[in-house]
Each structure stands twice: as structure tokens, then as C-alpha cells.
């Protein structure tokens, strides 16, 4: 299930709540555990594998789309429990029992079905039989089913069904013969391999024991280089490989499995030879003198913030990478992070406290943030000269002392000092008596200073 876990990285490595799963081109030969571990699946991609039987999917009640194209399936079965199945793709398989589509009658939501590239698709009246058997279908092999086509298929169903049965029998007989030939061929190849493994030195049968002992004791045999044997093995393997690929064969489930086995054997031998050739020396992280080196083998971006109290390292780790693939090791003078087995190491500008350090991952970006508090002393390169780092409290005390030295005091004459008179703070307002307005004196005509101006209108 390693492939499922890798695909679950986008779901926080939780496979139980997955709704879509892609397992195509994984060389899967059998379906297992999916119905127990991923019951909420709605879309399942299994194309281009070596699956020979539809099984262990009947409990996927929410499954809507199942893709099983390019596999070794010979019969449609075990899909009755997929109640929500709407689309089924069985393109390029080995389905010859066309009557097995009757098991899909229980899938009432099935709208699309793909059977092209199967032996049954070449049967006479193949389309009419499928259209009449599955009334819920809307599309068959990418072509829409017309109402008139369905009516005609239902009318001819009684005549078409016996013909389909006969074609199925012929196909089953051919398949039985092909299986017998494949088994016989497999047995012959196994015998040949046993003969080769039991053969004498250099692939020869040596009946004379004395001759073999003398050949072993001879100096020429002991001085024979290993490179010649290796080259002969290489030539034999290349010849066998060319013979295998140039040999004509039928397209059957057995031939597909045989091709896979051949590729696996050649791949293993090729990988072993490559490993022997390309053996990378282990990367040196710390020199013989005990000096740590800066290494960035994963080739990821990072940023380092050096403040007064702590050092913060921000690593741009891949967002969807599983945290279990990351290992952090904080040392007093350097920090090392292993990402998928690749080391990232950085020498720190100051000594830190490993026990008080912390590492967290961002839930939004996936970055790894490592906070490393500093200690009271700094280690410099070359000679170990320790310089004390002044903290903020020490600086504040020094500042207060310097201010106290330059502080000027104000002298006050005690004789002139007096307490304020609280009673006279608010002065009372003096009430002055209101004066009555003096009446205006209007001049009369008897006044000798009165002058009568005729232009002035009279006072009323």
C-alpha cells in the first residue's frame, strides 16, 4: 500500500477519508484492502495494471467512476455492491464472456460503459445485446444510445442471445488452448533454468572429475581475470534479451505477465550493475578537525534571522511532504535537517541552546521553522575567545548608573518654603448692589437752551 500512502500526501496522509485515488501504472496484479481502507472513494483509477479479476470493491457504496482499462480482466463480476456506480471503463481487456454484463443490471445509476478493445466487442450483434441487456445505459463506447436503437435491440434480443452464447463458447475454447500452451512453455523454461543452474563450470557438463580438479589447480585457471567472465555474462544477457523481444507472441494475459517478469529480472540485474559501478562516497558533514560544513543536498531555499535572543531558520520544505520524512538535529554550533535522507546542514553564527530549541511546520506553506535561543557566550572561529554578551537588563542598569553620576540636584530655601493657603484658592465674588437706571431727562420747551427745529418731527 505504499502507493496509496504516497497519493494520500494531499490528504494529510489519511487514506480512510480519500474520495479520489489514482493507482495507474503500478504493476498491480490483484486488488486488495481497498474496500476496507478507503470506503469513501468516489473515483478510482486502476488503468494500465495487470489485474486479472474484479474483486474487493463491492463495499465501495459511494464509488461513481471506476477505470480498469488496460488490464487482464476476462469477466465482469463483483460490482453489484457499488450502488452509485455511474461510469465503468473496461477498455482493452480480455473480456470474452459478454453475458457477464448481466451482473450490471443491479447498478441502476450506470450511465456510461466502455468495452472497446475486448474480444467480445468483435462479436456479431455485440452492441445490440448490450443495449437490450442494460436498459439504464445512456452511452456505450462513447456513443449515445438512441431510443429507436434500444427498441430495435429489444425486439431482436431473442434471436441475438443464442448467437452471442455460441461465440462465447468458441472464445472459451480458444482461451483454454492458449492457457495450456502458456503452461507448457512455462514448464519448459523452468526446466531449462534448472539445467543451467546445475551445469558445470562455464555452463558445461564435466563428467571427468580429475580433469576438473586439474583445471582448478592449474595456474592459468587461477590467473584468469574476472572481467572476461563478466563480459561473457553481459553478452549472454543481451542476446537473451534480443531473442525475447524479437520472438513473436500473442497478446494474452499470460504474455503480459511474462513481459513483466522479464523486465523485472533485467531491471534487477541492471540496477545491481549500476550500483556496483556508481558507488557514491558518503558526503562529509564534519571534517576530521571537528569543523561542521555547510551542506544543502536537497537544494531547498532557506532564510536565517539572527536576533539578540534567538536564531530563526526558515526552510522552504515542500508543502505536501510528509513530516515523518523530516528529521531535525540541533547542535550548539550547527543545525542539521535530514529531508528524505538528504542532509541540510548550516553552521550557526552564535552558540545556541539545543534543549530549548523548537521546530514547527507551517500549515499554510509547509515551511519548517526552527527557533534556537542563544546562550550568554559566543564561540568564534580560530582561538576560543569567549566574549560576554550584554543583555538588555545589564545595559539598562549601566544606563541608570551613568545618569545618576551626572544628575544635578535643585536646592530649595526652607525659609521661603510655605504651604499653599487652601482657603484662598477659590476667591469669593463680592456682591455689589444693583443700581437703578437713571431716568432720561427730556428737555422741555421752557428750557432756555431749547431750540425748536421745524425740520425735526415732534415726539409722540
Short mmCIF file of C-alpha atoms in Angstrom, two decimals:
data_model
loop_
_atom_site.label_atom_id
_atom_site.label_comp_id
_atom_site.label_asym_id
_atom_site.label_seq_id
_atom_site.Cartn_x
_atom_site.Cartn_y
_atom_site.Cartn_z
CA UNK A 1 0.00 0.00 0.00
CA UNK A 2 2.98 2.32 -0.38
CA UNK A 3 1.44 3.85 -3.49
CA UNK A 4 -1.76 4.68 -1.61
CA UNK A 5 0.21 6.45 1.12
CA UNK A 6 2.11 8.49 -1.45
CA UNK A 7 -1.14 9.53 -3.09
CA UNK A 8 -2.57 10.43 0.32
CA UNK A 9 0.02 13.18 0.83
CA UNK A 10 -2.55 15.70 -0.45
CA UNK A 11 -4.96 14.48 2.25
CA UNK A 12 -2.56 14.81 5.21
CA UNK A 13 -1.57 11.13 4.74
CA UNK A 14 -5.07 9.99 5.75
CA UNK A 15 -6.31 7.25 3.40
CA UNK A 16 -9.57 6.45 5.17
CA UNK A 17 -11.33 9.63 4.01
CA UNK A 18 -9.98 9.67 0.44
CA UNK A 19 -12.57 10.35 -2.26
CA UNK A 20 -10.26 10.01 -5.28
CA UNK A 21 -7.40 7.54 -5.67
CA UNK A 22 -5.04 7.05 -8.62
CA UNK A 23 -3.14 3.74 -8.81
CA UNK A 24 -2.47 3.53 -12.53
CA UNK A 25 0.75 2.02 -13.95
CA UNK A 26 1.71 0.42 -10.63
CA UNK A 27 2.05 -3.18 -11.96
CA UNK A 28 -0.74 -4.30 -9.62
CA UNK A 29 -1.78 -7.91 -10.16
CA UNK A 30 -4.52 -8.16 -7.54
CA UNK A 31 -6.92 -5.78 -5.79
CA UNK A 32 -6.65 -5.94 -2.01
CA UNK A 33 -7.70 -3.92 1.08
CA UNK A 34 -9.27 -1.03 -0.88
CA UNK A 35 -12.82 -1.85 0.27
CA UNK A 36 -11.63 -1.88 3.91
CA UNK A 37 -9.32 1.11 3.98
CA UNK A 38 -10.93 3.56 1.52
CA UNK A 39 -14.69 3.16 1.81
CA UNK A 40 -15.46 6.79 0.90
CA UNK A 41 -13.94 6.55 -2.57
CA UNK A 42 -15.90 8.16 -5.41
CA UNK A 43 -13.28 7.92 -8.20
CA UNK A 44 -10.80 5.05 -8.58
CA UNK A 45 -8.15 4.91 -11.34
CA UNK A 46 -6.61 1.45 -11.88
CA UNK A 47 -5.78 1.54 -15.57
CA UNK A 48 -2.67 0.03 -17.12
CA UNK A 49 -2.01 -2.64 -14.50
CA UNK A 50 -2.07 -6.46 -14.54
CA UNK A 51 -5.32 -7.02 -12.61
CA UNK A 52 -6.87 -10.34 -13.64
CA UNK A 53 -10.08 -10.22 -11.60
CA UNK A 54 -12.52 -7.59 -10.31
CA UNK A 55 -12.64 -8.15 -6.55
CA UNK A 56 -12.68 -6.41 -3.17
CA UNK A 57 -14.57 -3.36 -4.44
CA UNK A 58 -18.15 -4.41 -3.64
CA UNK A 59 -18.20 -2.43 -0.37
CA UNK A 60 -17.44 0.88 -2.06
CA UNK A 61 -21.01 2.18 -1.85
CA UNK A 62 -20.09 5.75 -2.90
CA UNK A 63 -17.99 4.77 -5.93
CA UNK A 64 -19.13 6.67 -9.03
CA UNK A 65 -16.31 6.11 -11.55
CA UNK A 66 -14.14 3.00 -11.91
CA UNK A 67 -11.39 2.87 -14.54
CA UNK A 68 -9.96 -0.62 -15.18
CA UNK A 69 -8.72 -0.10 -18.73
CA UNK A 70 -5.62 -1.97 -19.97
CA UNK A 71 -5.74 -4.87 -17.52
CA UNK A 72 -6.10 -8.66 -17.71
CA UNK A 73 -9.81 -8.89 -16.81
CA UNK A 74 -11.76 -11.68 -18.55
CA UNK A 75 -15.13 -11.38 -16.82
CA UNK A 76 -17.36 -8.65 -15.34
CA UNK A 77 -18.21 -9.53 -11.73
CA UNK A 78 -18.40 -8.38 -8.09
CA UNK A 79 -19.73 -4.89 -8.85
CA UNK A 80 -23.27 -5.33 -7.51
CA UNK A 81 -22.41 -3.56 -4.24
CA UNK A 82 -21.24 -0.36 -5.97
CA UNK A 83 -24.66 1.26 -5.73
CA UNK A 84 -23.65 4.73 -7.03
CA UNK A 85 -21.55 3.48 -9.97
CA UNK A 86 -22.26 5.74 -12.96
CA UNK A 87 -19.26 5.15 -15.24
CA UNK A 88 -17.27 1.94 -15.88
CA UNK A 89 -14.26 1.81 -18.20
CA UNK A 90 -13.05 -1.68 -19.24
CA UNK A 91 -11.28 -0.69 -22.45
CA UNK A 92 -8.65 -3.11 -23.85
CA UNK A 93 -9.09 -6.07 -21.53
CA UNK A 94 -9.70 -9.76 -22.31
CA UNK A 95 -13.45 -9.97 -21.68
CA UNK A 96 -14.92 -12.76 -23.79
CA UNK A 97 -17.95 -13.65 -21.67
CA UNK A 98 -20.27 -10.93 -22.91
CA UNK A 99 -23.18 -12.39 -20.96
CA UNK A 100 -21.38 -11.39 -17.73
CA UNK A 101 -22.68 -7.83 -18.26
CA UNK A 102 -25.98 -9.06 -16.82
CA UNK A 103 -24.43 -8.57 -13.37
CA UNK A 104 -24.53 -4.82 -14.05
CA UNK A 105 -28.34 -4.77 -14.03
CA UNK A 106 -28.24 -4.07 -10.30
CA UNK A 107 -26.22 -0.88 -10.89
CA UNK A 108 -29.24 1.28 -11.67
CA UNK A 109 -27.20 4.51 -11.87
CA UNK A 110 -24.81 3.17 -14.53
CA UNK A 111 -24.91 5.56 -17.49
CA UNK A 112 -21.61 5.01 -19.35
CA UNK A 113 -19.84 1.75 -20.25
CA UNK A 114 -16.67 1.20 -22.29
CA UNK A 115 -15.90 -2.29 -23.68
CA UNK A 116 -13.98 -1.44 -26.85
CA UNK A 117 -10.76 -3.37 -27.41
CA UNK A 118 -12.12 -6.55 -25.79
CA UNK A 119 -12.70 -9.86 -27.65
CA UNK A 120 -16.45 -9.53 -27.01
CA UNK A 121 -16.55 -6.22 -28.88
CA UNK A 122 -15.85 -8.14 -32.10
CA UNK A 123 -18.87 -10.44 -31.64
CA UNK A 124 -21.75 -10.15 -34.08
CA UNK A 125 -24.62 -8.06 -32.64
CA UNK A 126 -22.43 -7.08 -29.67
CA UNK A 127 -23.88 -3.57 -29.35
CA UNK A 128 -27.49 -4.68 -29.70
CA UNK A 129 -27.02 -7.30 -26.97
CA UNK A 130 -25.52 -4.79 -24.51
CA UNK A 131 -28.16 -2.13 -25.24
CA UNK A 132 -31.01 -4.61 -24.72
CA UNK A 133 -29.48 -6.14 -21.58
CA UNK A 134 -28.78 -2.87 -19.74
CA UNK A 135 -31.77 -0.51 -20.08
CA UNK A 136 -30.22 2.11 -17.75
CA UNK A 137 -27.27 2.77 -20.12
CA UNK A 138 -27.12 6.12 -21.93
CA UNK A 139 -23.69 5.80 -23.59
CA UNK A 140 -21.81 2.74 -24.90
CA UNK A 141 -18.18 3.03 -26.06
CA UNK A 142 -18.51 6.80 -26.20
CA UNK A 143 -21.58 6.71 -28.47
CA UNK A 144 -25.01 7.79 -27.27
CA UNK A 145 -27.78 5.18 -27.31
CA UNK A 146 -30.84 6.41 -29.21
CA UNK A 147 -34.35 5.38 -28.13
CA UNK A 148 -35.02 3.83 -31.53
CA UNK A 149 -31.81 1.77 -31.22
CA UNK A 150 -32.95 0.38 -27.88
CA UNK A 151 -36.41 -0.51 -29.19
CA UNK A 152 -34.91 -2.38 -32.12
CA UNK A 153 -32.43 -4.21 -29.87
CA UNK A 154 -35.21 -5.36 -27.53
CA UNK A 155 -37.21 -6.66 -30.48
CA UNK A 156 -34.27 -8.73 -31.78
CA UNK A 157 -32.97 -9.87 -28.36
CA UNK A 158 -34.48 -13.36 -28.54
CA UNK A 159 -32.62 -14.00 -31.82
CA UNK A 160 -29.35 -12.31 -30.80
CA UNK A 161 -28.84 -14.04 -27.43
CA UNK A 162 -28.24 -17.60 -28.78
CA UNK A 163 -25.73 -16.26 -31.29
CA UNK A 164 -23.81 -14.50 -28.52
CA UNK A 165 -23.76 -17.74 -26.50
CA UNK A 166 -22.19 -19.68 -29.38
CA UNK A 167 -19.50 -17.04 -29.91
CA UNK A 168 -18.71 -17.13 -26.21
CA UNK A 169 -18.18 -20.91 -26.34
CA UNK A 170 -15.77 -20.59 -29.25
CA UNK A 171 -13.83 -17.92 -27.40
CA UNK A 172 -13.63 -20.04 -24.22
CA UNK A 173 -12.21 -23.00 -26.18
CA UNK A 174 -9.54 -20.81 -27.75
CA UNK A 175 -8.61 -19.38 -24.37
CA UNK A 176 -8.30 -22.86 -22.85
CA UNK A 177 -5.85 -23.88 -25.59
CA UNK A 178 -3.80 -20.72 -25.11
CA UNK A 179 -3.60 -21.32 -21.36
CA UNK A 180 -2.37 -24.89 -21.90
CA UNK A 181 0.33 -23.69 -24.30
CA UNK A 182 1.41 -20.99 -21.85
CA UNK A 183 1.68 -23.53 -19.01
CA UNK A 184 3.69 -25.93 -21.16
CA UNK A 185 6.02 -23.14 -22.21
CA UNK A 186 6.49 -22.02 -18.62
CA UNK A 187 7.38 -25.55 -17.53
CA UNK A 188 9.93 -25.91 -20.34
CA UNK A 189 11.57 -22.61 -19.39
CA UNK A 190 11.74 -23.69 -15.74
CA UNK A 191 13.46 -26.95 -16.75
CA UNK A 192 15.98 -25.07 -18.89
CA UNK A 193 16.79 -22.74 -16.00
CA UNK A 194 17.32 -25.73 -13.69
CA UNK A 195 19.71 -27.27 -16.24
CA UNK A 196 21.67 -24.04 -16.48
CA UNK A 197 21.92 -23.70 -12.71
CA UNK A 198 23.04 -27.32 -12.32
CA UNK A 199 25.53 -27.12 -15.18
CA UNK A 200 29.30 -27.33 -14.58
CA UNK A 201 31.87 -24.56 -14.82
CA UNK A 202 31.24 -22.17 -17.65
CA UNK A 203 27.86 -23.77 -18.36
CA UNK A 204 29.47 -27.15 -19.33
CA UNK A 205 28.77 -30.64 -18.02
CA UNK A 206 32.08 -32.06 -16.74
CA UNK A 207 31.98 -35.84 -16.31
CA UNK A 208 35.70 -36.31 -15.64
CA UNK A 209 36.38 -35.29 -12.03
CA UNK A 210 40.15 -35.48 -12.44
CA UNK A 211 40.01 -33.10 -15.38
CA UNK A 212 38.05 -30.57 -13.38
CA UNK A 213 40.45 -30.82 -10.43
CA UNK A 214 43.44 -30.41 -12.70
CA UNK A 215 41.82 -27.40 -14.35
CA UNK A 216 41.14 -25.86 -10.95
CA UNK A 217 44.74 -26.48 -9.82
CA UNK A 218 46.27 -25.06 -12.97
CA UNK A 219 47.84 -21.62 -12.71
CA UNK A 220 46.24 -20.44 -15.88
CA UNK A 221 42.79 -21.02 -14.45
CA UNK A 222 43.64 -19.22 -11.24
CA UNK A 223 45.09 -16.26 -13.10
CA UNK A 224 42.05 -15.80 -15.35
CA UNK A 225 40.65 -12.31 -14.91
CA UNK A 226 37.09 -11.72 -13.68
CA UNK A 227 36.43 -9.12 -16.31
CA UNK A 228 36.28 -11.71 -19.09
CA UNK A 229 33.62 -13.70 -17.24
CA UNK A 230 31.66 -10.50 -16.61
CA UNK A 231 31.82 -9.56 -20.29
CA UNK A 232 30.64 -13.01 -21.39
CA UNK A 233 27.71 -12.80 -18.97
CA UNK A 234 26.82 -9.42 -20.38
CA UNK A 235 26.85 -10.77 -23.92
CA UNK A 236 24.68 -13.73 -22.94
CA UNK A 237 22.16 -11.44 -21.22
CA UNK A 238 21.99 -9.08 -24.20
CA UNK A 239 21.48 -11.99 -26.60
CA UNK A 240 18.70 -13.44 -24.43
CA UNK A 241 17.08 -10.03 -24.24
CA UNK A 242 17.13 -9.58 -28.03
CA UNK A 243 15.78 -13.06 -28.53
CA UNK A 244 12.92 -12.40 -26.12
CA UNK A 245 11.82 -9.15 -27.77
CA UNK A 246 12.17 -10.45 -31.33
CA UNK A 247 10.18 -13.59 -30.63
CA UNK A 248 6.56 -13.25 -31.89
CA UNK A 249 3.77 -13.93 -29.39
CA UNK A 250 0.03 -13.41 -28.97
CA UNK A 251 -1.46 -10.60 -26.89
CA UNK A 252 -2.77 -12.54 -23.88
CA UNK A 253 -2.78 -12.09 -20.10
CA UNK A 254 -0.02 -14.67 -19.88
CA UNK A 255 2.20 -12.83 -22.37
CA UNK A 256 1.75 -9.58 -20.45
CA UNK A 257 2.80 -11.25 -17.20
CA UNK A 258 5.76 -12.89 -18.94
CA UNK A 259 6.90 -9.50 -20.25
CA UNK A 260 6.68 -8.03 -16.76
CA UNK A 261 8.75 -10.85 -15.27
CA UNK A 262 11.39 -10.45 -17.98
CA UNK A 263 11.61 -6.70 -17.40
CA UNK A 264 11.85 -7.18 -13.64
CA UNK A 265 14.73 -9.66 -13.99
CA UNK A 266 16.63 -7.43 -16.39
CA UNK A 267 15.91 -4.39 -14.26
CA UNK A 268 17.26 -6.03 -11.13
CA UNK A 269 20.45 -7.14 -12.84
CA UNK A 270 20.86 -3.72 -14.44
CA UNK A 271 20.32 -1.93 -11.15
CA UNK A 272 22.84 -4.15 -9.40
CA UNK A 273 25.48 -3.49 -12.03
CA UNK A 274 24.78 0.25 -11.90
CA UNK A 275 25.09 0.24 -8.12
CA UNK A 276 28.42 -1.53 -8.39
CA UNK A 277 29.65 0.97 -10.96
CA UNK A 278 28.30 4.16 -9.39
CA UNK A 279 29.02 3.93 -5.68
CA UNK A 280 28.88 7.47 -4.37
CA UNK A 281 31.19 8.20 -1.44
CA UNK A 282 29.39 9.28 1.72
CA UNK A 283 29.06 13.05 2.00
CA UNK A 284 31.30 14.57 4.66
CA UNK A 285 29.32 16.74 7.06
CA UNK A 286 32.03 17.20 9.68
CA UNK A 287 35.74 17.30 8.89
CA UNK A 288 38.45 15.41 10.74
CA UNK A 289 39.27 18.55 12.71
CA UNK A 290 35.67 18.62 14.02
CA UNK A 291 34.59 21.56 11.88
CA UNK A 292 30.98 21.44 10.59
CA UNK A 293 30.39 22.20 6.90
CA UNK A 294 27.52 23.93 5.16
CA UNK A 295 25.60 21.39 3.06
CA UNK A 296 22.37 21.75 1.06
CA UNK A 297 21.90 18.44 -0.72
CA UNK A 298 18.06 18.73 -1.01
CA UNK A 299 18.63 22.09 -2.78
CA UNK A 300 15.86 23.94 -0.96
CA UNK A 301 15.60 27.66 -0.23
CA UNK A 302 16.14 28.91 3.30
CA UNK A 303 16.48 32.11 5.32
CA UNK A 304 18.34 32.77 8.58
CA UNK A 305 17.37 35.56 11.02
CA UNK A 306 19.84 36.45 13.76
CA UNK A 307 18.29 38.50 16.56
CA UNK A 308 19.60 39.39 20.01
CA UNK A 309 17.90 36.50 21.81
CA UNK A 310 17.50 33.74 19.21
CA UNK A 311 18.32 32.48 15.72
CA UNK A 312 15.41 31.55 13.42
CA UNK A 313 15.93 29.22 10.45
CA UNK A 314 13.13 29.05 7.85
CA UNK A 315 13.39 26.08 5.44
CA UNK A 316 11.16 26.07 2.36
CA UNK A 317 10.18 22.41 2.71
CA UNK A 318 7.77 21.06 0.10
CA UNK A 319 4.21 21.80 1.11
CA UNK A 320 2.77 18.30 0.71
CA UNK A 321 5.76 16.39 2.09
CA UNK A 322 5.02 14.08 4.99
CA UNK A 323 6.52 15.33 8.24
CA UNK A 324 7.76 11.82 9.08
CA UNK A 325 10.33 12.22 6.27
CA UNK A 326 11.97 15.16 8.11
CA UNK A 327 14.47 14.77 10.95
CA UNK A 328 15.88 17.79 12.83
CA UNK A 329 19.09 17.76 14.89
CA UNK A 330 20.14 20.99 16.65
CA UNK A 331 23.68 21.23 18.00
CA UNK A 332 25.29 24.17 19.84
CA UNK A 333 27.19 25.40 16.76
CA UNK A 334 25.22 23.96 13.81
CA UNK A 335 21.81 22.59 12.80
CA UNK A 336 21.21 19.52 10.62
CA UNK A 337 17.92 18.62 8.89
CA UNK A 338 17.50 15.32 7.03
CA UNK A 339 14.87 15.64 4.26
CA UNK A 340 14.08 12.29 2.63
CA UNK A 341 17.53 11.07 3.67
CA UNK A 342 19.31 14.10 2.16
CA UNK A 343 21.21 16.29 4.64
CA UNK A 344 20.82 20.04 5.04
CA UNK A 345 23.44 21.41 7.43
CA UNK A 346 24.14 25.02 8.39
CA UNK A 347 26.80 26.45 10.68
CA UNK A 348 25.27 28.94 13.13
CA UNK A 349 26.74 32.41 13.77
CA UNK A 350 26.38 32.01 17.55
CA UNK A 351 26.08 29.26 20.11
CA UNK A 352 22.53 28.14 20.82
CA UNK A 353 20.70 26.01 23.37
CA UNK A 354 19.66 22.70 21.74
CA UNK A 355 17.40 21.72 24.65
CA UNK A 356 15.37 24.94 24.41
CA UNK A 357 15.08 24.90 20.60
CA UNK A 358 11.80 24.19 18.82
CA UNK A 359 10.78 23.15 15.29
CA UNK A 360 7.34 23.70 13.75
CA UNK A 361 5.79 23.41 10.29
CA UNK A 362 3.51 25.99 8.79
CA UNK A 363 0.06 24.63 7.96
CA UNK A 364 -0.32 27.02 5.02
CA UNK A 365 3.09 26.96 3.32
CA UNK A 366 4.59 23.77 4.76
CA UNK A 367 7.82 25.59 5.68
CA UNK A 368 9.87 24.28 8.59
CA UNK A 369 10.67 27.00 11.16
CA UNK A 370 13.39 26.21 13.73
CA UNK A 371 13.78 28.63 16.67
CA UNK A 372 17.10 28.34 18.54
CA UNK A 373 17.64 30.59 21.61
CA UNK A 374 21.16 31.89 22.13
CA UNK A 375 23.36 31.29 25.17
CA UNK A 376 25.26 34.00 27.09
CA UNK A 377 28.53 33.47 25.24
CA UNK A 378 29.52 33.36 21.59
CA UNK A 379 32.01 30.90 20.09
CA UNK A 380 34.22 32.48 17.43
CA UNK A 381 36.36 30.70 14.86
CA UNK A 382 40.08 30.06 15.40
CA UNK A 383 41.02 30.60 19.04
CA UNK A 384 38.27 30.01 21.52
CA UNK A 385 37.81 33.55 22.78
CA UNK A 386 34.70 33.95 24.84
CA UNK A 387 33.12 37.41 24.86
CA UNK A 388 30.27 38.09 27.20
CA UNK A 389 27.08 39.27 25.58
CA UNK A 390 25.41 42.09 27.41
CA UNK A 391 21.77 41.55 27.97
CA UNK A 392 19.12 44.23 27.95
CA UNK A 393 18.91 44.23 31.78
CA UNK A 394 22.67 44.86 32.10
CA UNK A 395 22.51 47.69 29.62
CA UNK A 396 19.61 49.33 31.43
CA UNK A 397 21.46 49.16 34.80
CA UNK A 398 24.58 50.72 33.23
CA UNK A 399 22.45 53.48 31.74
CA UNK A 400 20.90 54.26 35.13
CA UNK A 401 24.32 54.38 36.82
CA UNK A 402 25.70 56.82 34.24
CA UNK A 403 22.67 59.05 34.63
CA UNK A 404 23.00 59.03 38.41
CA UNK A 405 26.59 60.27 38.12
CA UNK A 406 25.62 63.27 36.00
CA UNK A 407 22.43 64.05 37.93
CA UNK A 408 22.08 67.69 39.19
CA UNK A 409 20.11 68.38 42.38
CA UNK A 410 17.94 71.52 42.91
CA UNK A 411 18.34 73.32 46.25
CA UNK A 412 15.28 74.90 47.90
CA UNK A 413 15.40 77.56 50.70
CA UNK A 414 13.41 76.15 53.61
CA UNK A 415 12.62 79.67 54.95
CA UNK A 416 10.89 80.55 51.71
CA UNK A 417 9.04 77.31 51.63
CA UNK A 418 5.41 77.61 52.68
CA UNK A 419 2.36 75.55 52.22
CA UNK A 420 -0.30 76.98 49.91
CA UNK A 421 -3.36 78.58 51.51
CA UNK A 422 -6.12 76.22 50.58
CA UNK A 423 -8.80 78.54 51.83
CA UNK A 424 -7.85 81.29 49.41
CA UNK A 425 -7.57 79.10 46.33
CA UNK A 426 -11.10 79.95 45.28
CA UNK A 427 -11.93 83.62 45.89
CA UNK A 428 -15.47 84.60 46.72
CA UNK A 429 -17.17 87.11 44.48
CA UNK A 430 -18.24 90.39 46.08
CA UNK A 431 -21.96 91.09 45.69
CA UNK A 432 -22.46 94.70 44.53
CA UNK A 433 -25.97 96.25 44.78
CA UNK A 434 -27.73 96.76 41.58
CA UNK A 435 -28.12 100.34 40.51
CA UNK A 436 -31.41 101.56 39.22
CA UNK A 437 -31.19 103.19 35.80
CA UNK A 438 -31.47 106.92 35.94
CA UNK A 439 -34.44 108.33 34.05
CA UNK A 440 -33.64 110.21 30.92
CA UNK A 441 -34.27 113.93 31.12
CA UNK A 442 -36.25 115.14 28.19
CA UNK A 443 -35.77 118.86 27.57
CA UNK A 444 -38.92 120.94 27.69
CA UNK A 445 -39.90 123.97 25.71
CA UNK A 446 -39.43 126.20 28.83
CA UNK A 447 -35.74 125.38 28.89
CA UNK A 448 -33.84 128.50 27.75
CA UNK A 449 -31.38 126.33 25.83
CA UNK A 450 -34.17 124.70 23.89
CA UNK A 451 -34.21 125.42 20.23
CA UNK A 452 -37.21 124.39 18.20
CA UNK A 453 -36.17 122.99 14.87
CA UNK A 454 -39.15 122.77 12.49
CA UNK A 455 -37.49 120.05 10.41
CA UNK A 456 -37.44 117.63 13.34
CA UNK A 457 -40.74 115.73 13.67
CA UNK A 458 -42.49 116.09 17.01
CA UNK A 459 -42.07 113.49 19.74
CA UNK A 460 -45.14 111.41 20.42
#
